mmCIF file of C-alpha atoms in Angstrom:
data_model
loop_
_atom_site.group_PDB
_atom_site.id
_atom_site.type_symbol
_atom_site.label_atom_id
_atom_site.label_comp_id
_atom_site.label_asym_id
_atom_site.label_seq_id
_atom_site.Cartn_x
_atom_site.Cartn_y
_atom_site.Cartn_z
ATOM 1 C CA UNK F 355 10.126 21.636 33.951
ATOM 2 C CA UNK F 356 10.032 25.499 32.764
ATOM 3 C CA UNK F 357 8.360 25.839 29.079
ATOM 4 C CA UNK F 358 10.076 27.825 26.557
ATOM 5 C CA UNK F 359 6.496 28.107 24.970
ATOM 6 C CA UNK F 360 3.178 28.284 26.583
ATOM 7 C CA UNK F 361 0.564 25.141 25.868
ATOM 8 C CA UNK F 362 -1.418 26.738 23.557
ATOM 9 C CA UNK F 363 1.840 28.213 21.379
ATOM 10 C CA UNK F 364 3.476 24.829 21.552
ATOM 11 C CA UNK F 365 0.727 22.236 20.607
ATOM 12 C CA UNK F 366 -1.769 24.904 18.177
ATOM 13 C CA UNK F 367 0.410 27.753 16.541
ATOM 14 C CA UNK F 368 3.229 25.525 15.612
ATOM 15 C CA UNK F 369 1.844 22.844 13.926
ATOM 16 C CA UNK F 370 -1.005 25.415 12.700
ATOM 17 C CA UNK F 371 1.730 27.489 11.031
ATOM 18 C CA UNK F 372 3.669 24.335 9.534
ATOM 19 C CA UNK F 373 0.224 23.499 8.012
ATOM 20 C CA UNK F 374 -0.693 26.749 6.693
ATOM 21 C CA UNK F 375 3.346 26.552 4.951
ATOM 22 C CA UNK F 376 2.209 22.818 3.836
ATOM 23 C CA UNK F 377 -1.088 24.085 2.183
ATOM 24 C CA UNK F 378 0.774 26.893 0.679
ATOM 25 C CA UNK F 379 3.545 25.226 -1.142
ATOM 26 C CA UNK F 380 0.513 22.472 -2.011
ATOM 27 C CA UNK F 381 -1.458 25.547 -3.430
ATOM 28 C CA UNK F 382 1.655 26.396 -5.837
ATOM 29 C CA UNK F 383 1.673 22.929 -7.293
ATOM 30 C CA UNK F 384 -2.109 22.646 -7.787
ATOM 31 C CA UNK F 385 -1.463 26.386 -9.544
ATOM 32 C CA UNK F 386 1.496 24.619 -11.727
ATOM 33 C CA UNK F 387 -0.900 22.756 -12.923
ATOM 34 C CA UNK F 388 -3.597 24.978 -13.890
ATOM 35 C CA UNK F 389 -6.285 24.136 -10.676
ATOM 36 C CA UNK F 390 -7.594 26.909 -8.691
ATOM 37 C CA UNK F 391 -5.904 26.404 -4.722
ATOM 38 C CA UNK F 392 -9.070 27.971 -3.272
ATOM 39 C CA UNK F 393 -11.599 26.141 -5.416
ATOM 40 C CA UNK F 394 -9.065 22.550 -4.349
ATOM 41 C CA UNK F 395 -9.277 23.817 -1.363
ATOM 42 C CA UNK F 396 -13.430 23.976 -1.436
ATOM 43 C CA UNK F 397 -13.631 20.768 -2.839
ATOM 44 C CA UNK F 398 -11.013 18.515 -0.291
ATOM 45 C CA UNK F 399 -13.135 20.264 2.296
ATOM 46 C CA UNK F 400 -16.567 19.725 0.959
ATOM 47 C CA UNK F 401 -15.521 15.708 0.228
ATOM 48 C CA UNK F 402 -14.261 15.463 3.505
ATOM 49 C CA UNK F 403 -16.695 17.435 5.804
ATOM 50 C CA UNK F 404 -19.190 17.991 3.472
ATOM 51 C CA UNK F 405 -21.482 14.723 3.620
ATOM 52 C CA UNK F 406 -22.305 12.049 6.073
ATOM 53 C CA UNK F 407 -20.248 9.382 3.792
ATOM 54 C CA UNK F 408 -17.808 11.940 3.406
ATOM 55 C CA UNK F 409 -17.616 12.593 7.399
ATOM 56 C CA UNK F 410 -17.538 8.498 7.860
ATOM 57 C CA UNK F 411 -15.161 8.151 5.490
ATOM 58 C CA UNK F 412 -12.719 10.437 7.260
ATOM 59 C CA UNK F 413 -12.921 9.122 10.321
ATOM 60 C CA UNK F 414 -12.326 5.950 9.386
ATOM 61 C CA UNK F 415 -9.108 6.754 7.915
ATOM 62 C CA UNK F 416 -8.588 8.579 11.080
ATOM 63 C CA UNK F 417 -8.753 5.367 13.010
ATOM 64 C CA UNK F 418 -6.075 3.503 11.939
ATOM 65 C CA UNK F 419 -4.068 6.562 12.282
ATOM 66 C CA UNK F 420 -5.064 7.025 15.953
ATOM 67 C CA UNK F 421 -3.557 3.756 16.282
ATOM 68 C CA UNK F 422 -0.438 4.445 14.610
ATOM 69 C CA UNK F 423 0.274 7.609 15.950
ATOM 70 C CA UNK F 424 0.204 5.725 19.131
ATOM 71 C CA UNK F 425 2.358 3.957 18.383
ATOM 72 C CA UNK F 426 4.982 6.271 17.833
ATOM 73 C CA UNK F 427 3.888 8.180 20.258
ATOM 74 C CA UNK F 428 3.924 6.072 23.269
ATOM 75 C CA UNK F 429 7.647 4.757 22.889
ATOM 76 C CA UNK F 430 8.834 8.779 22.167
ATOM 77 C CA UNK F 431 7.623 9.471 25.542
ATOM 78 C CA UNK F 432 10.538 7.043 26.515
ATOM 79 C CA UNK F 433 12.767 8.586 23.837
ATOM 80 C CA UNK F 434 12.713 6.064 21.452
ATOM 81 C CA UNK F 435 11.612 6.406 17.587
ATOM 82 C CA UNK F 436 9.358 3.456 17.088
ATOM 83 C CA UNK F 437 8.884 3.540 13.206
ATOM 84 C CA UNK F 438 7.729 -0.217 12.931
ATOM 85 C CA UNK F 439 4.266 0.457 12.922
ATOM 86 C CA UNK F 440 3.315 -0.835 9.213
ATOM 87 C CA UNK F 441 5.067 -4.340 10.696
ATOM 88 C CA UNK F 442 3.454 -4.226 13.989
ATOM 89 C CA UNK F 443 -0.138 -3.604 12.073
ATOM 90 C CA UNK F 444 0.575 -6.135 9.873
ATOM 91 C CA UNK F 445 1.068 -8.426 12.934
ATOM 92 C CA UNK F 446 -1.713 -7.178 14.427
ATOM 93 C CA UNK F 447 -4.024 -7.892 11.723
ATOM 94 C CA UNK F 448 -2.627 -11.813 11.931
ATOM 95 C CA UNK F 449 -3.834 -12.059 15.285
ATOM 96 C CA UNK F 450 -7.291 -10.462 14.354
ATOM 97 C CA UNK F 451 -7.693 -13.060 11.671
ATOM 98 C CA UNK F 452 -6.737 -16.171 13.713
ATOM 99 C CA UNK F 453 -9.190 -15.096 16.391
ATOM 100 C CA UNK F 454 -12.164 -14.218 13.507
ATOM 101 C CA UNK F 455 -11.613 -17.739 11.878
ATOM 102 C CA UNK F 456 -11.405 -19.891 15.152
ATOM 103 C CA UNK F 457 -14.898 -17.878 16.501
ATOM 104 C CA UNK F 458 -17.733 -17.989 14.102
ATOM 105 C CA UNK F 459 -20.760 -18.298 15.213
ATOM 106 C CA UNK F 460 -19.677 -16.958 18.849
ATOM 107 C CA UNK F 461 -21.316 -13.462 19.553
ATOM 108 C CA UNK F 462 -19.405 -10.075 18.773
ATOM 109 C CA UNK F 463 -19.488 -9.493 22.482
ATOM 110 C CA UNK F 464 -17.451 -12.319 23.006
ATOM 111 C CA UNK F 465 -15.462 -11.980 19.844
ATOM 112 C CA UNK F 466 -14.439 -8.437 20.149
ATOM 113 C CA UNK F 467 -12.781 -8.002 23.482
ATOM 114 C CA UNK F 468 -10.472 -11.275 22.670
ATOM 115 C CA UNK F 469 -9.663 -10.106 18.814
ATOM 116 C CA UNK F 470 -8.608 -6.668 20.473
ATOM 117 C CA UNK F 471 -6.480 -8.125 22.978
ATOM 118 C CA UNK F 472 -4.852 -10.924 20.347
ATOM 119 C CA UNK F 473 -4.075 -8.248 17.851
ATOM 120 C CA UNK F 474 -2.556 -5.820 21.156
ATOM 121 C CA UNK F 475 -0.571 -8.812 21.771
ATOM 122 C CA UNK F 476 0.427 -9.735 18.295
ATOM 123 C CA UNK F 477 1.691 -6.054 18.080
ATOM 124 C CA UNK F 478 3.513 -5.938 20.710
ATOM 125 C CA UNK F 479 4.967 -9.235 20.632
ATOM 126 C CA UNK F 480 6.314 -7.999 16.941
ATOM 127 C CA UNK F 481 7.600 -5.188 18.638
ATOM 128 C CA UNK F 482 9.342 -6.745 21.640
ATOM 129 C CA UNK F 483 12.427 -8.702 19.614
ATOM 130 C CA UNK F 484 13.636 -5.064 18.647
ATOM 131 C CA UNK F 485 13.163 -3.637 22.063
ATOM 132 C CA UNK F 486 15.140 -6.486 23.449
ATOM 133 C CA UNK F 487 17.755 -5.832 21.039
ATOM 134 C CA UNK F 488 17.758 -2.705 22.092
ATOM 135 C CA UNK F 489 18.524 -3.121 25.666
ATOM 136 C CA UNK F 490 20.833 -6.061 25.340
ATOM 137 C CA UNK F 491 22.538 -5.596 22.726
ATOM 138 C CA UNK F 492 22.616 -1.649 21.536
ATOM 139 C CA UNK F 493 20.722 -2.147 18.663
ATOM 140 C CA UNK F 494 19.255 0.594 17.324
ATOM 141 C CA UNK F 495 15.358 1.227 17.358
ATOM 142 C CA UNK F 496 15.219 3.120 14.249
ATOM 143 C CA UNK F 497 16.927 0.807 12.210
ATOM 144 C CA UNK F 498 15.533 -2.802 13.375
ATOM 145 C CA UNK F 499 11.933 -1.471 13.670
ATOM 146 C CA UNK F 500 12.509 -0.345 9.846
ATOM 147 C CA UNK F 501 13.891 -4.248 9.082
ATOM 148 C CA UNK F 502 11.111 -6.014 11.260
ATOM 149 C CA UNK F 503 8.407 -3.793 8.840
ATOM 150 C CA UNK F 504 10.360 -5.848 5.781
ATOM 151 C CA UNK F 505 10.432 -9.161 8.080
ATOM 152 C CA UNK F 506 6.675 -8.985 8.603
ATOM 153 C CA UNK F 507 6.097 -8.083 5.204
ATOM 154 C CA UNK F 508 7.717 -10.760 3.883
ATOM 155 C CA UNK F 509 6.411 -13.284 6.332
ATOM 156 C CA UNK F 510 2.577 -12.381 5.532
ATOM 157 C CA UNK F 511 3.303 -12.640 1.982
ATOM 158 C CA UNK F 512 4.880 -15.710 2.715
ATOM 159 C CA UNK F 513 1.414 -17.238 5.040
ATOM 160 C CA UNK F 514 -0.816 -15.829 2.764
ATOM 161 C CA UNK F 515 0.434 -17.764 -0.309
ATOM 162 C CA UNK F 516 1.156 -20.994 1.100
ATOM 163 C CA UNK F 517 -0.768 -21.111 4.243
ATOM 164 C CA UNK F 518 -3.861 -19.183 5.073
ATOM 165 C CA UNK F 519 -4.665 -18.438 1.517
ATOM 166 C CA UNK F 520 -8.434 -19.548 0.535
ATOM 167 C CA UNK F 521 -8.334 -23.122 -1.447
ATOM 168 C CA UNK F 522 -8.597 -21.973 -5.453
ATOM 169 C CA UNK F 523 -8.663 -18.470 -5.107
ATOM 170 C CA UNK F 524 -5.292 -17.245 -6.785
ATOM 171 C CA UNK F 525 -5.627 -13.941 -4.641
ATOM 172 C CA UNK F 526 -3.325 -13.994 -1.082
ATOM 173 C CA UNK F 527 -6.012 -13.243 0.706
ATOM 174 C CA UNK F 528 -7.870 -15.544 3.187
ATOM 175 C CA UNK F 529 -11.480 -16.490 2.947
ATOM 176 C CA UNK F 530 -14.198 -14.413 4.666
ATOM 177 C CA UNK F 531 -14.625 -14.694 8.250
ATOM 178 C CA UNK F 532 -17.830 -15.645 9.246
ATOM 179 C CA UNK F 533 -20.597 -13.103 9.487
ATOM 180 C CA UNK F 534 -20.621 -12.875 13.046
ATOM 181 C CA UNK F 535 -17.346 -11.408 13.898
ATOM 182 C CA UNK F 536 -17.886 -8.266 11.205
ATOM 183 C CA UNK F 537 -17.878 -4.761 13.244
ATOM 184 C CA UNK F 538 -21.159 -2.850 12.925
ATOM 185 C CA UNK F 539 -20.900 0.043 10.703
ATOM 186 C CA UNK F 540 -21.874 3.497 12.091
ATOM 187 C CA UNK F 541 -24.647 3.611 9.256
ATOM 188 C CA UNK F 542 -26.101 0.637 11.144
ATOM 189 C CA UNK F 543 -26.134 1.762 14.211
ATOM 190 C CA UNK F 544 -28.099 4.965 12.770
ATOM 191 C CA UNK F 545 -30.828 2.431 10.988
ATOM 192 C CA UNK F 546 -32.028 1.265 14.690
ATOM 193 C CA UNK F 547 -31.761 4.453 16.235
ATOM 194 C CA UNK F 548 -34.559 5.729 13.342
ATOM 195 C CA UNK F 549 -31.699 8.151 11.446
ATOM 196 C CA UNK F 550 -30.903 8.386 8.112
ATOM 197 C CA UNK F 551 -26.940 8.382 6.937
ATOM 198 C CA UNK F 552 -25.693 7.383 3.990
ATOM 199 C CA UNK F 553 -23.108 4.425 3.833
ATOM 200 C CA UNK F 554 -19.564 4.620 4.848
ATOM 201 C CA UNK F 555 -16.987 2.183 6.148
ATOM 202 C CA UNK F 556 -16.607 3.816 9.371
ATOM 203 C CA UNK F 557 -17.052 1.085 12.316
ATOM 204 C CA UNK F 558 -17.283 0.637 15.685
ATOM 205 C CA UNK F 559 -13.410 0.671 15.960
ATOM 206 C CA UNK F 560 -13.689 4.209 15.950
ATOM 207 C CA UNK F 561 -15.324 4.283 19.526
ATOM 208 C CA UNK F 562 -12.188 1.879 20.176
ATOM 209 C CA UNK F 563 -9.932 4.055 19.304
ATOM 210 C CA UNK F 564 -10.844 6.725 21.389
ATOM 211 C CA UNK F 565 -10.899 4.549 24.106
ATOM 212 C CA UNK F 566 -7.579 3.510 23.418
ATOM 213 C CA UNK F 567 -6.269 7.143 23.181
ATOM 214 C CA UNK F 568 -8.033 7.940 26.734
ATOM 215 C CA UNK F 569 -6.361 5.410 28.230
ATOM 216 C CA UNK F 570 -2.851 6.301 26.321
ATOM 217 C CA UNK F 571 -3.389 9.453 28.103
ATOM 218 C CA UNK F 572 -4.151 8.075 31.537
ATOM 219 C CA UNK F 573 -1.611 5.544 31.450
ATOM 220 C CA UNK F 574 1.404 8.196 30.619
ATOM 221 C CA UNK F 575 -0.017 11.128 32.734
ATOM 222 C CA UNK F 576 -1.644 9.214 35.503
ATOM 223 C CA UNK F 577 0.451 6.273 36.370
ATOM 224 C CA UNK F 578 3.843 5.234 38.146
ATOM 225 C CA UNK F 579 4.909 3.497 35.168
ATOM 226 C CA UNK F 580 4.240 6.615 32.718
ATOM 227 C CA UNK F 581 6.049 8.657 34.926
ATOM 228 C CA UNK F 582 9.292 6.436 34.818
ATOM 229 C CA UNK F 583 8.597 5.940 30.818
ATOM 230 C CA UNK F 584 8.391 10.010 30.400
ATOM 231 C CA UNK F 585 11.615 10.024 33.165
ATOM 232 C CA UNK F 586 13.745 7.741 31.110
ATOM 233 C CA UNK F 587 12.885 9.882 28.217
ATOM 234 C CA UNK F 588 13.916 13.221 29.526
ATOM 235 C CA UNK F 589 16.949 11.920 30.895
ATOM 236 C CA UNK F 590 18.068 8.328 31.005
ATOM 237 C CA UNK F 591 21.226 8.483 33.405
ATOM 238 C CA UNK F 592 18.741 10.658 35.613
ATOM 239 C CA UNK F 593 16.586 7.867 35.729
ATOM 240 C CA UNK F 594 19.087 5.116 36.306
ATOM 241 C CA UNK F 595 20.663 6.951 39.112
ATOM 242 C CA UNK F 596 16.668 7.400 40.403
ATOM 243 C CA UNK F 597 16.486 3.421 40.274
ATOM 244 C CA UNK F 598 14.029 3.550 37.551
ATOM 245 C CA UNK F 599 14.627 0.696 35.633
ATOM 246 C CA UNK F 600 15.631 1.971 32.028
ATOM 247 C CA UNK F 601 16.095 -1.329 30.454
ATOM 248 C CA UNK F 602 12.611 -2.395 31.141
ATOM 249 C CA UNK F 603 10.952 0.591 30.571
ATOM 250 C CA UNK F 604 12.311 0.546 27.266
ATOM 251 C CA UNK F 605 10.935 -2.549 26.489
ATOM 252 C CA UNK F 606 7.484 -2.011 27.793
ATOM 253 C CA UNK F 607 7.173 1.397 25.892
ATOM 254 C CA UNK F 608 8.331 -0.145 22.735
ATOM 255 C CA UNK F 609 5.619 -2.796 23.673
ATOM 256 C CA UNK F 610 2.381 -0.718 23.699
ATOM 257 C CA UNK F 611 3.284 1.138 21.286
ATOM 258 C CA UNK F 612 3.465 -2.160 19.173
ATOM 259 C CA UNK F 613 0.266 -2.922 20.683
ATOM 260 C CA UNK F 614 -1.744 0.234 19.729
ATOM 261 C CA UNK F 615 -0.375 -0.468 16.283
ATOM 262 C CA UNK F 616 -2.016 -4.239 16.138
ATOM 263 C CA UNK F 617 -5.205 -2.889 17.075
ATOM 264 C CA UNK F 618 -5.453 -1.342 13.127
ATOM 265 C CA UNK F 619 -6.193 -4.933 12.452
ATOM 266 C CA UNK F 620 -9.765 -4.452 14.261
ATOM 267 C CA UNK F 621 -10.278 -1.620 11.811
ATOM 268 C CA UNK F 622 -9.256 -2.476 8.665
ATOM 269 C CA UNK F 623 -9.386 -6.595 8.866
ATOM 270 C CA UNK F 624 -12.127 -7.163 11.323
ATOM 271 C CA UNK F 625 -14.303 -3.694 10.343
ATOM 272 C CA UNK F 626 -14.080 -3.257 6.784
ATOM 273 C CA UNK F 627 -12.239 -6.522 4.851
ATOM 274 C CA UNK F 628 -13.626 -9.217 6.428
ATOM 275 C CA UNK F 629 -10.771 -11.044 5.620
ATOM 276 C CA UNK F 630 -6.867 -10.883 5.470
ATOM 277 C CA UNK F 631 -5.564 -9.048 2.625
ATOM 278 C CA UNK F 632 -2.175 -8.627 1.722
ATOM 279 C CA UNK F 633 -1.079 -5.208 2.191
ATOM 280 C CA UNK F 634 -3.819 -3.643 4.063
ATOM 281 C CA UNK F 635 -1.988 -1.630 6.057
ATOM 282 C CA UNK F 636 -1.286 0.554 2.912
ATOM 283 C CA UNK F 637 1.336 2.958 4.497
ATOM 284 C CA UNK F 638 -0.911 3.865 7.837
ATOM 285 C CA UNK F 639 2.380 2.861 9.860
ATOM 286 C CA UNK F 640 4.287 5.978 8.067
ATOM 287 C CA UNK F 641 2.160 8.011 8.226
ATOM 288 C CA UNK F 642 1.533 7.730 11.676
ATOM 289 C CA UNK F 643 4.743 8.932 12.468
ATOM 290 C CA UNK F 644 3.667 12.208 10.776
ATOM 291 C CA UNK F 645 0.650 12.002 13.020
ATOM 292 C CA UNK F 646 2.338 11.644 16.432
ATOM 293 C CA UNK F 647 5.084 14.500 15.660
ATOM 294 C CA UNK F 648 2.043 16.708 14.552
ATOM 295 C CA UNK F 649 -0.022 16.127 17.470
ATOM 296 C CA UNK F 650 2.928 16.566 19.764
ATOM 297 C CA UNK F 651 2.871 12.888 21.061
ATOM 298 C CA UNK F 652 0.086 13.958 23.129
ATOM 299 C CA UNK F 653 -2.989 11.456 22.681
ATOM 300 C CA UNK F 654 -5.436 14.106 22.405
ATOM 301 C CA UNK F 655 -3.476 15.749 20.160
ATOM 302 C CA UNK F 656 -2.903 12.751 17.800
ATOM 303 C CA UNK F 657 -6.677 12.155 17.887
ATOM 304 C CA UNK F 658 -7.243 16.248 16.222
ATOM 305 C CA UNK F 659 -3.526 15.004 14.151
ATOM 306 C CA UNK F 660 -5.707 11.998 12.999
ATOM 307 C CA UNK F 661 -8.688 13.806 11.886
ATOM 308 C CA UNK F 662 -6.543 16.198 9.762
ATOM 309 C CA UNK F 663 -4.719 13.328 7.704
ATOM 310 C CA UNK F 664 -7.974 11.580 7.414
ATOM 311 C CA UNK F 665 -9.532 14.507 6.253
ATOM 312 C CA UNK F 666 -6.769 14.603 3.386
ATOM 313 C CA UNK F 667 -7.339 11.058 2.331
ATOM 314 C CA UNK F 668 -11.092 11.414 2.050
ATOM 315 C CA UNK F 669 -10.830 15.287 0.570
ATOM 316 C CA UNK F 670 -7.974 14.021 -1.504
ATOM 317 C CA UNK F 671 -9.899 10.970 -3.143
ATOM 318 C CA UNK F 672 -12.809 14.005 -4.245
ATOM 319 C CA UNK F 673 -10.142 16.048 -5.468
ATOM 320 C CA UNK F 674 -8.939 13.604 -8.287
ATOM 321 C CA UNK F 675 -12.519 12.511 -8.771
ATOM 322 C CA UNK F 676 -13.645 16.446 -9.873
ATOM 323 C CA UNK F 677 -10.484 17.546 -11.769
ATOM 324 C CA UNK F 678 -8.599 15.243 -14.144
ATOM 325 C CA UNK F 679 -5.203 17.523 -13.805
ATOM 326 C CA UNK F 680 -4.831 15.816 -10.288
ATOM 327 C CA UNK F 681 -3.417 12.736 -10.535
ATOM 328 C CA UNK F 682 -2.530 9.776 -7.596
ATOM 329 C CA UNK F 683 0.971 11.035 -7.981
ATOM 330 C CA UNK F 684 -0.381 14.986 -7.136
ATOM 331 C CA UNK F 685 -2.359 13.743 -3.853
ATOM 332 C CA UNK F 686 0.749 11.787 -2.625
ATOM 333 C CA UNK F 687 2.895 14.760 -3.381
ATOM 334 C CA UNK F 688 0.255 16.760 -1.643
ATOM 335 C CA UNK F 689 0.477 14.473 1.477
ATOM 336 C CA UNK F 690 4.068 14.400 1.265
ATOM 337 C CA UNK F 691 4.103 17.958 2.065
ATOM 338 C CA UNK F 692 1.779 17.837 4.781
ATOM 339 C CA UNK F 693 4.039 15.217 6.414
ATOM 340 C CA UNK F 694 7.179 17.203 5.042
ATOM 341 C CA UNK F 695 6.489 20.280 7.315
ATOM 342 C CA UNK F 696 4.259 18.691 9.964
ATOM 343 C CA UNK F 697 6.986 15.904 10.763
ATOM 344 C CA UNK F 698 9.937 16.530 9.876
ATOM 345 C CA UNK F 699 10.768 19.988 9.571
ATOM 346 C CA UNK F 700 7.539 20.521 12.433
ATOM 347 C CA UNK F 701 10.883 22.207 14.309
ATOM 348 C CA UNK F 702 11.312 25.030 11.677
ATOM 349 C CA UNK F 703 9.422 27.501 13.123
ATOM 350 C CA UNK F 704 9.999 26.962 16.693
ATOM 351 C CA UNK F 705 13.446 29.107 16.630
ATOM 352 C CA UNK F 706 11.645 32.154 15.059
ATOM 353 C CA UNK F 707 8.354 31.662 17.019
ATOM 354 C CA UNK F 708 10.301 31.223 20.555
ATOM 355 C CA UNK F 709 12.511 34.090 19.780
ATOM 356 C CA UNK F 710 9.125 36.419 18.978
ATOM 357 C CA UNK F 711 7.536 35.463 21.981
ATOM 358 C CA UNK F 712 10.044 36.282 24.203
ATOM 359 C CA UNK F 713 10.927 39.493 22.285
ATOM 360 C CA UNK F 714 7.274 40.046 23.050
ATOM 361 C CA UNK F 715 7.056 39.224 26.830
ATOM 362 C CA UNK F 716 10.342 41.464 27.729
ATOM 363 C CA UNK F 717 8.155 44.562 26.078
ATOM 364 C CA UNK F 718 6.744 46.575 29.358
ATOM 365 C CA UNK F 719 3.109 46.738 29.382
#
């Protein structure tokens, strides 16, 4: 299929310029309210980038949003708008727990590969009943994905009260899992290789991740079934009429996508909580749509996408730590606008852009 836009235009100048219009607009408000943009600036960079536990901390954000971009990422490819993520993690993070409880004292080796593939099939599982839906009955993506992320919700509030919750603690949270299903932390894994770096919660679900993201990529780009997934997406009646069969492809892109969001369970339950908590997705599902759209639904690029909004997190945290003028409410309004122009008005510029670029190739050398 002919471009309008070559590679590089497409998946770096676009989303470059609707983050330099994000940062802008961001540098007005910090200006409002009488911080310097370019010293804000120094000091989100220097918290994120600027340290080991800085670095470790934003990449460990950056995890769980590799996973959710994923997950809307994957089903787009099929032309669907997966925004269930947050209920899908949630899930996810069920599975993880029911796995860490039933094996302590098993090694990590063993532990591991099964909690990944519970919480994959927890996820997707969650995210079958709307697929289904979908193909049987016409029911839209968008809007049961956004109920099931209420269902789930209210069903883990629900298990963690009166089921799973640890006897005579008043908190819905479960117990801790037994010491040998926690994740190594990267600061570990530098203590027996002789190195010094300072303490972060960054995990081994980081190397998962990227795993996850290779294969992603692989799967979509490399496979019979990603070519019918990215077939049904461009064109649907195309596809029927090429005996590809829409209904099921449907429902098994809706499925991994559920299943790359699960896996933020091995992150945030298995690698950092050591225990179920109510709530720990904390929004990663949302903003993973942001994540996908910015990185183009291209694995590789969600990975970079990832790293940015992780970066944010971390840098943001410093930023209200050194100056008392920016508030919780400023750094959400500050990664609202990132998301703002990133995700959903990421298509502002491409009119403009497009039209200079081809203004540009019709001049003769």
């Amino acid at each position: 299929m002919r471009r309008d836009l070559p590679v590089l235009v497409d998946y770096l100048l676009i989303p470059a310029l609707n983050l330099a219009l994000a940062f802008l607009v961001g540098a007005v408000v910090l200006a409002l309210i009488g911080v310097s943009p370019s010293d804000a600036l120094g000091t989100l960079l220097d918290g994120a980038f600027g340290s080991l536990d800085g670095l470790g901390y934003t990449l460990y954000y950056a995890t769980t949003f590799i996973f959710t971009g994923l997950a809307v990422a994957i089903p787009y490819q099929a032309g669907l708008f997966n925004i269930g993520g947050e209920g899908q993690a949630t899930l996810g993070g069920l599975g993880v727990t029911l796995v860490c409880q039933a094996m302590g004292g098993y090694p990590l080796w063993l532990t591991l590969p099964l909690a990944i593939l519970v919480a994959a099939l927890f996820g997707a599982g969650w995210a079958a009943v709307p697929a289904v839906l979908q193909v049987k009955r016409g029911s839209h993506i968008v809007i049961t994905t956004i109920m099931f992320n209420f269902l789930a919700a209210a069903f883990m509030t629900y298990l963690l009260i009166d089921m799973l919750r640890a006897p005579g603690d008043p908190s819905p949270e479960t117990g801790a899992f037994p010491a040998s299903t926690a994740l190594p932390y990267a600061h570990e894994w530098a203590q027996h290789l002789g190195l010094a770096m300072e303490e972060s919660p960054l995990n081994l679900s980081f190397l998962v991740a990227l795993a996850v993201a290779f294969l992603a990529w692989l799967f979509i780009r490399r496979t019979r079934w990603g070519y019918e997934i990215r077939a049904t997406g461009h064109n649907p009646s195309a596809a029927a009429y090429a005996a590809i069969p829409v209904g099921r492809v449907t429902v098994l892109a809706v499925c991994l996508g559920g299943a790359c969001a699960g896996l933020v369970g091995i992150n945030e339950v298995m690698g950092v909580l050591h225990r179920l908590v109510l709530g720990f997705t904390a929004g990663a599902g949302i903003v993973g749509i942001a994540v996908a759209l910015m990185g183009r639904n291209h694995p590789f690029g969600i990975v970079l996408a990832a790293i940015l909004f992780g970066a944010l997190y971390q840098g943001g945290a410093e930023l209200a730590f050194d100056y008392p003028q920016v508030t919780r409410d400023i750094i959400v309004v500050m990664d609202g606008l990132v998301i703002l122009f990133c995700g959903a008005l990421e298509n502002m510029l491409r009119a403009p852009v497009t039209r200079a670029w081809q203004r540009w190739r019709a001049v003769p050398a």
